[in-house]
Amino acid sequence: MATDTSTSTVAATREAAARIRRRMPPEVSILFVMIGMMLLFEALGWIFEGQTFIFNVLRLKIMILQESEIGIIAVGVTMCIITGGIDLSSGSVVGMTAMIAASLAQVTGFSHAVYPSLTGLNPIFPVAAGLLCGLLVGVVNGGLIAYTKIPPFIATLGMMVSARGVADWYTNGEPIGNLEDSFATIGSGWWPVIIFLAVAFVFHIALRYTRYGKFTYAIGANPLAARVSGINVERHIVVVYMFAGLLSGLSGVVHTARAISGQAGVGMGFELDAIAASVIGGTSLMGGVGRMTGTVIGAVILGILTSGFTFLNVDAHYQEIIKGGVIVAAVIADQYRQRRRRSV
């Protein structure tokens, strides 16, 4: 009799723990990982460098500003992954939009300007040109995926190569400088961080509380069921990739304003960091699962990794190896979560 009571007590305790885990937002575990990493680098900093990692304000500011550009892209990439797709073109789109925006933001009367008759423009024009460029790329990506049924990996890989080619061709690889101070203001101070958080907040609301979000999750979970329920799957995929392209363009504009120059090589590898931030943040590569809050935390984790290794003077090659291992570990964790969800 005592054994039966003990067994039922253990079962009840496990069930209660399971209920708590189900009620707890999935981002909590990722947040604990982030805090643990910061504490680890803080301890290693005192052991090997004799100084603090967490309380170095300048280092943290640089880290947050750099990751803000990746984070803006990651918001769009997250939505693509939720639909069951991917976007490999975002980094190249950053480079292309950086060149186009910079060419329209040069100072008045600059004799060697890309467009001498279009110098001294209001910053609205270069910003609008960069956003429009990214938007068009997104429409092309979405159209190819939705209407020609090309796998997202192939469609966006082709765009990645093409966009980088356009960036190199635009000024034959020459950087574009002498930009207006009014344009550079967009990338000064904490504006990149504010823009990133505003973008993440807007799309967090859109995914959780609007029909756009419901359609996005439905398509990622089961495209056939979404189509049967009346969702125009093709049109919605185009809209999702359109937003992803728009945000890549925005990241290009922010980076150009922050660097006060446009360079064709900008954005190389950004797409991989954006995908990593999304996956680390809990977005499933199988589609149908993901939240913006997780992506924001994932972007911060990537920033902590990069900043922490730089702080400890770890060779850049080793940093890339470790970052790749973190991405693989995140995917393995996602596969484990998917199997556990299916078994319940």
Short mmCIF file of C-alpha atoms in Angstrom, two decimals:
data_model
loop_
_atom_site.label_atom_id
_atom_site.label_comp_id
_atom_site.label_asym_id
_atom_site.label_seq_id
_atom_site.Cartn_x
_atom_site.Cartn_y
_atom_site.Cartn_z
CA MET A 1 0.00 0.00 0.00
CA ALA A 2 2.86 2.37 0.90
CA THR A 3 4.57 1.52 -2.39
CA ASP A 4 1.44 2.43 -4.39
CA THR A 5 1.18 5.73 -2.53
CA SER A 6 4.85 6.50 -3.16
CA THR A 7 4.51 5.68 -6.87
CA SER A 8 1.44 7.87 -7.26
CA THR A 9 3.22 10.72 -5.45
CA VAL A 10 6.21 10.50 -7.81
CA ALA A 11 3.87 10.41 -10.83
CA ALA A 12 1.96 13.43 -9.53
CA THR A 13 5.22 15.31 -8.98
CA ARG A 14 6.41 14.55 -12.52
CA GLU A 15 3.06 15.61 -13.97
CA ALA A 16 3.20 18.88 -12.00
CA ALA A 17 6.73 19.53 -13.27
CA ALA A 18 5.60 18.80 -16.84
CA ARG A 19 2.71 21.26 -16.45
CA ILE A 20 5.11 23.96 -15.23
CA ARG A 21 7.41 23.33 -18.22
CA ARG A 22 4.46 23.60 -20.61
CA ARG A 23 3.34 26.88 -19.05
CA MET A 24 6.85 28.35 -19.07
CA PRO A 25 7.70 30.30 -22.26
CA PRO A 26 10.30 28.45 -24.37
CA GLU A 27 12.49 31.57 -24.37
CA VAL A 28 13.18 31.16 -20.64
CA SER A 29 15.60 28.27 -21.19
CA ILE A 30 17.40 30.25 -23.91
CA LEU A 31 17.60 33.23 -21.58
CA PHE A 32 19.23 31.04 -18.92
CA VAL A 33 21.80 29.95 -21.52
CA MET A 34 22.55 33.59 -22.32
CA ILE A 35 23.01 34.50 -18.65
CA GLY A 36 25.21 31.44 -18.12
CA MET A 37 27.43 32.42 -21.06
CA MET A 38 27.85 35.95 -19.72
CA LEU A 39 28.82 34.64 -16.29
CA LEU A 40 31.26 32.17 -17.87
CA PHE A 41 33.02 34.91 -19.86
CA GLU A 42 33.05 37.10 -16.75
CA ALA A 43 34.85 34.35 -14.81
CA LEU A 44 37.27 33.61 -17.67
CA GLY A 45 37.94 37.34 -18.01
CA TRP A 46 39.14 37.62 -14.44
CA ILE A 47 41.17 34.40 -14.72
CA PHE A 48 42.97 35.10 -18.03
CA GLU A 49 42.71 38.87 -18.56
CA GLY A 50 42.34 40.22 -15.04
CA GLN A 51 39.36 42.39 -15.96
CA THR A 52 35.58 42.32 -16.20
CA PHE A 53 33.60 41.26 -19.26
CA ILE A 54 30.04 42.15 -18.24
CA PHE A 55 30.73 45.59 -16.78
CA ASN A 56 32.85 46.94 -19.65
CA VAL A 57 30.30 49.42 -21.04
CA LEU A 58 32.20 50.24 -24.26
CA ARG A 59 32.62 46.57 -25.19
CA LEU A 60 28.95 45.81 -24.56
CA LYS A 61 27.88 48.85 -26.59
CA ILE A 62 29.97 47.78 -29.59
CA MET A 63 28.59 44.24 -29.31
CA ILE A 64 24.97 45.40 -29.18
CA LEU A 65 25.39 47.81 -32.08
CA GLN A 66 26.99 45.14 -34.29
CA GLU A 67 24.35 42.55 -33.48
CA SER A 68 21.55 45.03 -34.15
CA GLU A 69 22.31 44.88 -37.88
CA ILE A 70 22.25 41.07 -37.79
CA GLY A 71 19.12 41.16 -35.65
CA ILE A 72 17.18 43.23 -38.18
CA ILE A 73 17.92 40.59 -40.83
CA ALA A 74 17.18 37.76 -38.39
CA VAL A 75 13.62 39.04 -37.89
CA GLY A 76 12.91 38.54 -41.60
CA VAL A 77 14.82 35.26 -41.78
CA THR A 78 12.83 33.93 -38.81
CA MET A 79 9.56 34.45 -40.66
CA CYS A 80 10.94 32.67 -43.73
CA ILE A 81 12.04 29.70 -41.60
CA ILE A 82 8.65 29.55 -39.84
CA THR A 83 7.02 29.05 -43.26
CA GLY A 84 9.39 26.12 -43.86
CA GLY A 85 11.76 28.13 -46.07
CA ILE A 86 15.12 29.87 -45.75
CA ASP A 87 16.74 33.09 -46.97
CA LEU A 88 20.40 32.90 -47.98
CA SER A 89 20.36 36.18 -49.92
CA SER A 90 20.06 38.62 -47.00
CA GLY A 91 23.79 39.29 -46.57
CA SER A 92 24.26 40.08 -50.26
CA VAL A 93 21.16 42.29 -50.24
CA VAL A 94 22.79 44.27 -47.40
CA GLY A 95 25.83 44.87 -49.64
CA MET A 96 23.71 45.84 -52.65
CA THR A 97 21.44 48.22 -50.74
CA ALA A 98 24.46 49.73 -48.98
CA MET A 99 25.94 50.75 -52.33
CA ILE A 100 22.67 52.09 -53.73
CA ALA A 101 21.80 54.06 -50.58
CA ALA A 102 25.32 55.47 -50.28
CA SER A 103 25.34 56.64 -53.91
CA LEU A 104 22.29 58.83 -53.20
CA ALA A 105 23.54 60.17 -49.86
CA GLN A 106 26.75 61.92 -50.94
CA VAL A 107 27.49 65.49 -49.87
CA THR A 108 26.49 68.51 -51.92
CA GLY A 109 28.89 69.44 -54.71
CA PHE A 110 31.14 66.38 -54.40
CA SER A 111 32.83 66.30 -57.81
CA HIS A 112 33.56 62.56 -57.80
CA ALA A 113 30.07 61.53 -56.71
CA VAL A 114 28.43 58.53 -58.34
CA TYR A 115 25.59 60.82 -59.44
CA PRO A 116 26.94 64.42 -59.39
CA SER A 117 23.48 65.84 -60.09
CA LEU A 118 21.93 63.94 -57.17
CA THR A 119 24.15 65.07 -54.28
CA GLY A 120 22.86 66.70 -51.12
CA LEU A 121 19.53 64.88 -51.22
CA ASN A 122 17.23 64.66 -48.24
CA PRO A 123 18.06 61.38 -46.37
CA ILE A 124 14.54 60.15 -47.15
CA PHE A 125 15.62 59.43 -50.74
CA PRO A 126 18.63 57.14 -50.08
CA VAL A 127 16.69 55.37 -47.31
CA ALA A 128 13.70 54.85 -49.62
CA ALA A 129 15.98 53.61 -52.43
CA GLY A 130 17.63 51.07 -50.13
CA LEU A 131 14.31 49.81 -48.78
CA LEU A 132 12.80 49.59 -52.27
CA CYS A 133 15.83 47.63 -53.48
CA GLY A 134 15.43 45.11 -50.66
CA LEU A 135 11.67 44.94 -51.22
CA LEU A 136 12.10 44.07 -54.91
CA VAL A 137 14.59 41.34 -54.07
CA GLY A 138 12.10 39.90 -51.60
CA VAL A 139 9.32 39.92 -54.18
CA VAL A 140 11.55 38.08 -56.67
CA ASN A 141 12.59 35.52 -54.04
CA GLY A 142 9.01 34.95 -52.93
CA GLY A 143 7.69 34.77 -56.49
CA LEU A 144 10.27 32.18 -57.51
CA ILE A 145 9.56 30.04 -54.45
CA ALA A 146 5.77 30.35 -54.55
CA TYR A 147 5.01 30.15 -58.25
CA THR A 148 7.84 28.15 -59.81
CA LYS A 149 8.13 25.76 -56.81
CA ILE A 150 11.90 26.18 -56.72
CA PRO A 151 13.20 25.13 -53.28
CA PRO A 152 13.85 28.21 -51.11
CA PHE A 153 17.47 27.15 -50.65
CA ILE A 154 18.14 27.26 -54.41
CA ALA A 155 16.10 30.41 -55.14
CA THR A 156 17.76 32.48 -52.42
CA LEU A 157 21.20 31.01 -53.13
CA GLY A 158 20.89 32.25 -56.71
CA MET A 159 19.79 35.67 -55.46
CA MET A 160 22.72 35.72 -53.03
CA VAL A 161 25.17 35.40 -55.93
CA SER A 162 23.28 37.84 -58.17
CA ALA A 163 22.89 40.55 -55.51
CA ARG A 164 26.57 40.36 -54.62
CA GLY A 165 27.37 40.69 -58.31
CA VAL A 166 25.22 43.82 -58.57
CA ALA A 167 26.97 45.29 -55.52
CA ASP A 168 30.39 44.71 -57.13
CA TRP A 169 29.26 45.96 -60.54
CA TYR A 170 27.60 49.13 -59.26
CA THR A 171 30.88 51.06 -58.85
CA ASN A 172 33.32 48.39 -60.03
CA GLY A 173 33.97 47.47 -56.42
CA GLU A 174 34.99 51.01 -55.43
CA PRO A 175 33.77 52.17 -52.01
CA ILE A 176 31.42 55.16 -51.80
CA GLY A 177 32.28 57.86 -49.26
CA ASN A 178 31.58 61.50 -48.40
CA LEU A 179 28.06 60.92 -47.13
CA GLU A 180 25.76 63.57 -45.71
CA ASP A 181 25.74 64.01 -41.94
CA SER A 182 21.94 63.95 -41.97
CA PHE A 183 22.04 60.45 -43.45
CA ALA A 184 24.80 59.29 -41.09
CA THR A 185 22.59 60.24 -38.13
CA ILE A 186 20.51 57.10 -38.79
CA GLY A 187 23.45 54.94 -37.71
CA SER A 188 24.72 57.13 -34.88
CA GLY A 189 24.33 56.57 -31.15
CA TRP A 190 21.79 53.95 -30.14
CA TRP A 191 19.62 54.34 -33.25
CA PRO A 192 20.56 50.92 -34.73
CA VAL A 193 19.49 49.24 -31.48
CA ILE A 194 16.25 51.23 -31.33
CA ILE A 195 15.45 50.32 -34.94
CA PHE A 196 16.16 46.63 -34.30
CA LEU A 197 14.00 46.46 -31.18
CA ALA A 198 11.19 48.39 -32.90
CA VAL A 199 11.26 46.01 -35.88
CA ALA A 200 11.32 42.95 -33.59
CA PHE A 201 8.40 44.33 -31.55
CA VAL A 202 6.26 45.08 -34.62
CA PHE A 203 6.72 41.61 -36.09
CA HIS A 204 6.34 39.97 -32.69
CA ILE A 205 2.87 41.54 -32.49
CA ALA A 206 2.16 40.64 -36.12
CA LEU A 207 3.06 36.98 -35.62
CA ARG A 208 1.21 36.52 -32.34
CA TYR A 209 -1.94 38.59 -32.76
CA THR A 210 -2.75 39.05 -36.45
CA ARG A 211 -4.00 36.97 -39.33
CA TYR A 212 -0.59 37.41 -40.97
CA GLY A 213 1.00 35.47 -38.11
CA LYS A 214 -1.65 32.75 -38.07
CA PHE A 215 -1.19 32.19 -41.81
CA THR A 216 2.63 32.13 -41.45
CA TYR A 217 2.55 29.43 -38.77
CA ALA A 218 -0.14 27.45 -40.58
CA ILE A 219 1.86 27.30 -43.81
CA GLY A 220 4.99 26.19 -41.96
CA ALA A 221 3.16 23.52 -40.00
CA ASN A 222 1.24 22.02 -42.93
CA PRO A 223 1.05 23.80 -46.33
CA LEU A 224 -1.62 21.44 -47.67
CA ALA A 225 -3.88 21.92 -44.65
CA ALA A 226 -3.34 25.69 -44.89
CA ARG A 227 -4.40 25.65 -48.55
CA VAL A 228 -7.48 23.53 -47.79
CA SER A 229 -8.48 25.96 -45.02
CA GLY A 230 -8.62 28.79 -47.56
CA ILE A 231 -5.21 30.43 -47.18
CA ASN A 232 -3.68 31.76 -50.40
CA VAL A 233 -0.34 30.05 -49.73
CA GLU A 234 1.52 31.46 -52.74
CA ARG A 235 0.54 35.06 -52.07
CA HIS A 236 1.42 34.80 -48.39
CA ILE A 237 4.85 33.32 -49.14
CA VAL A 238 5.56 36.29 -51.43
CA VAL A 239 4.54 38.68 -48.63
CA VAL A 240 6.81 36.92 -46.10
CA TYR A 241 9.85 37.07 -48.39
CA MET A 242 8.95 40.64 -49.29
CA PHE A 243 9.23 41.59 -45.62
CA ALA A 244 12.51 39.64 -45.34
CA GLY A 245 13.96 41.55 -48.30
CA LEU A 246 12.70 44.87 -46.90
CA LEU A 247 14.43 44.20 -43.58
CA SER A 248 17.67 43.22 -45.33
CA GLY A 249 17.48 46.55 -47.15
CA LEU A 250 16.89 48.33 -43.85
CA SER A 251 19.94 46.62 -42.35
CA GLY A 252 22.00 47.75 -45.35
CA VAL A 253 20.87 51.34 -44.85
CA VAL A 254 21.62 51.25 -41.11
CA HIS A 255 25.08 49.73 -41.69
CA THR A 256 25.93 52.32 -44.36
CA ALA A 257 24.84 55.19 -42.12
CA ARG A 258 26.81 53.75 -39.21
CA ALA A 259 29.99 53.20 -41.28
CA ILE A 260 29.46 56.51 -43.18
CA SER A 261 30.43 54.71 -46.38
CA GLY A 262 29.15 52.09 -48.78
CA GLN A 263 31.24 49.03 -49.62
CA ALA A 264 30.35 46.13 -51.91
CA GLY A 265 31.79 43.52 -49.56
CA VAL A 266 29.54 44.52 -46.67
CA GLY A 267 27.20 41.84 -45.33
CA MET A 268 29.28 38.76 -46.17
CA GLY A 269 28.22 36.03 -43.75
CA PHE A 270 25.36 38.09 -42.32
CA GLU A 271 22.82 35.58 -43.65
CA LEU A 272 24.47 32.74 -41.72
CA ASP A 273 24.58 34.76 -38.50
CA ALA A 274 20.92 35.68 -38.97
CA ILE A 275 19.94 32.03 -39.48
CA ALA A 276 22.05 31.08 -36.46
CA ALA A 277 20.35 33.72 -34.28
CA SER A 278 16.95 32.44 -35.35
CA VAL A 279 17.76 28.76 -34.76
CA ILE A 280 19.53 29.40 -31.45
CA GLY A 281 16.43 31.37 -30.44
CA GLY A 282 14.24 28.30 -30.89
CA THR A 283 12.94 28.64 -34.46
CA SER A 284 12.52 25.18 -35.97
CA LEU A 285 14.07 24.49 -39.36
CA MET A 286 11.14 22.11 -39.91
CA GLY A 287 8.80 25.12 -40.00
CA GLY A 288 5.78 26.14 -37.98
CA VAL A 289 7.66 27.02 -34.77
CA GLY A 290 9.44 30.21 -33.75
CA ARG A 291 9.08 33.47 -31.84
CA MET A 292 10.64 36.90 -32.21
CA THR A 293 11.58 37.10 -28.55
CA GLY A 294 13.68 33.96 -29.01
CA THR A 295 15.35 35.45 -32.10
CA VAL A 296 16.28 38.60 -30.18
CA ILE A 297 17.87 36.48 -27.43
CA GLY A 298 19.60 34.35 -30.08
CA ALA A 299 21.13 37.46 -31.66
CA VAL A 300 22.40 38.58 -28.24
CA ILE A 301 23.89 35.11 -27.61
CA LEU A 302 25.80 35.32 -30.90
CA GLY A 303 27.04 38.77 -29.94
CA ILE A 304 28.19 37.50 -26.53
CA LEU A 305 30.05 34.63 -28.21
CA THR A 306 31.86 36.91 -30.67
CA SER A 307 32.61 39.62 -28.11
CA GLY A 308 33.65 37.10 -25.46
CA PHE A 309 36.09 35.27 -27.71
CA THR A 310 37.56 38.57 -28.91
CA PHE A 311 37.87 39.66 -25.27
CA LEU A 312 39.82 36.46 -24.51
CA ASN A 313 41.98 36.91 -27.65
CA VAL A 314 40.76 33.66 -29.21
CA ASP A 315 41.91 33.30 -32.83
CA ALA A 316 39.23 34.27 -35.37
CA HIS A 317 39.45 30.85 -37.05
CA TYR A 318 38.68 29.10 -33.78
CA GLN A 319 35.79 31.51 -33.24
CA GLU A 320 34.21 30.40 -36.51
CA ILE A 321 34.70 26.72 -35.64
CA ILE A 322 33.06 27.16 -32.24
CA LYS A 323 30.22 29.25 -33.72
CA GLY A 324 29.55 26.46 -36.23
CA GLY A 325 29.43 23.96 -33.37
CA VAL A 326 26.90 26.12 -31.54
CA ILE A 327 24.67 26.23 -34.62
CA VAL A 328 24.84 22.45 -35.04
CA ALA A 329 24.05 21.99 -31.33
CA ALA A 330 21.02 24.29 -31.71
CA VAL A 331 19.73 22.24 -34.65
CA ILE A 332 20.24 18.98 -32.73
CA ALA A 333 18.29 20.48 -29.81
CA ASP A 334 15.52 21.47 -32.23
CA GLN A 335 15.34 17.93 -33.61
CA TYR A 336 15.11 16.58 -30.06
CA ARG A 337 12.27 18.99 -29.26
CA GLN A 338 10.42 17.98 -32.42
CA ARG A 339 10.70 14.27 -31.60
CA ARG A 340 9.56 14.84 -28.03
CA ARG A 341 6.60 16.91 -29.23
CA ARG A 342 5.53 14.18 -31.66
CA SER A 343 5.80 11.50 -28.97
CA VAL A 344 3.51 13.35 -26.55
#
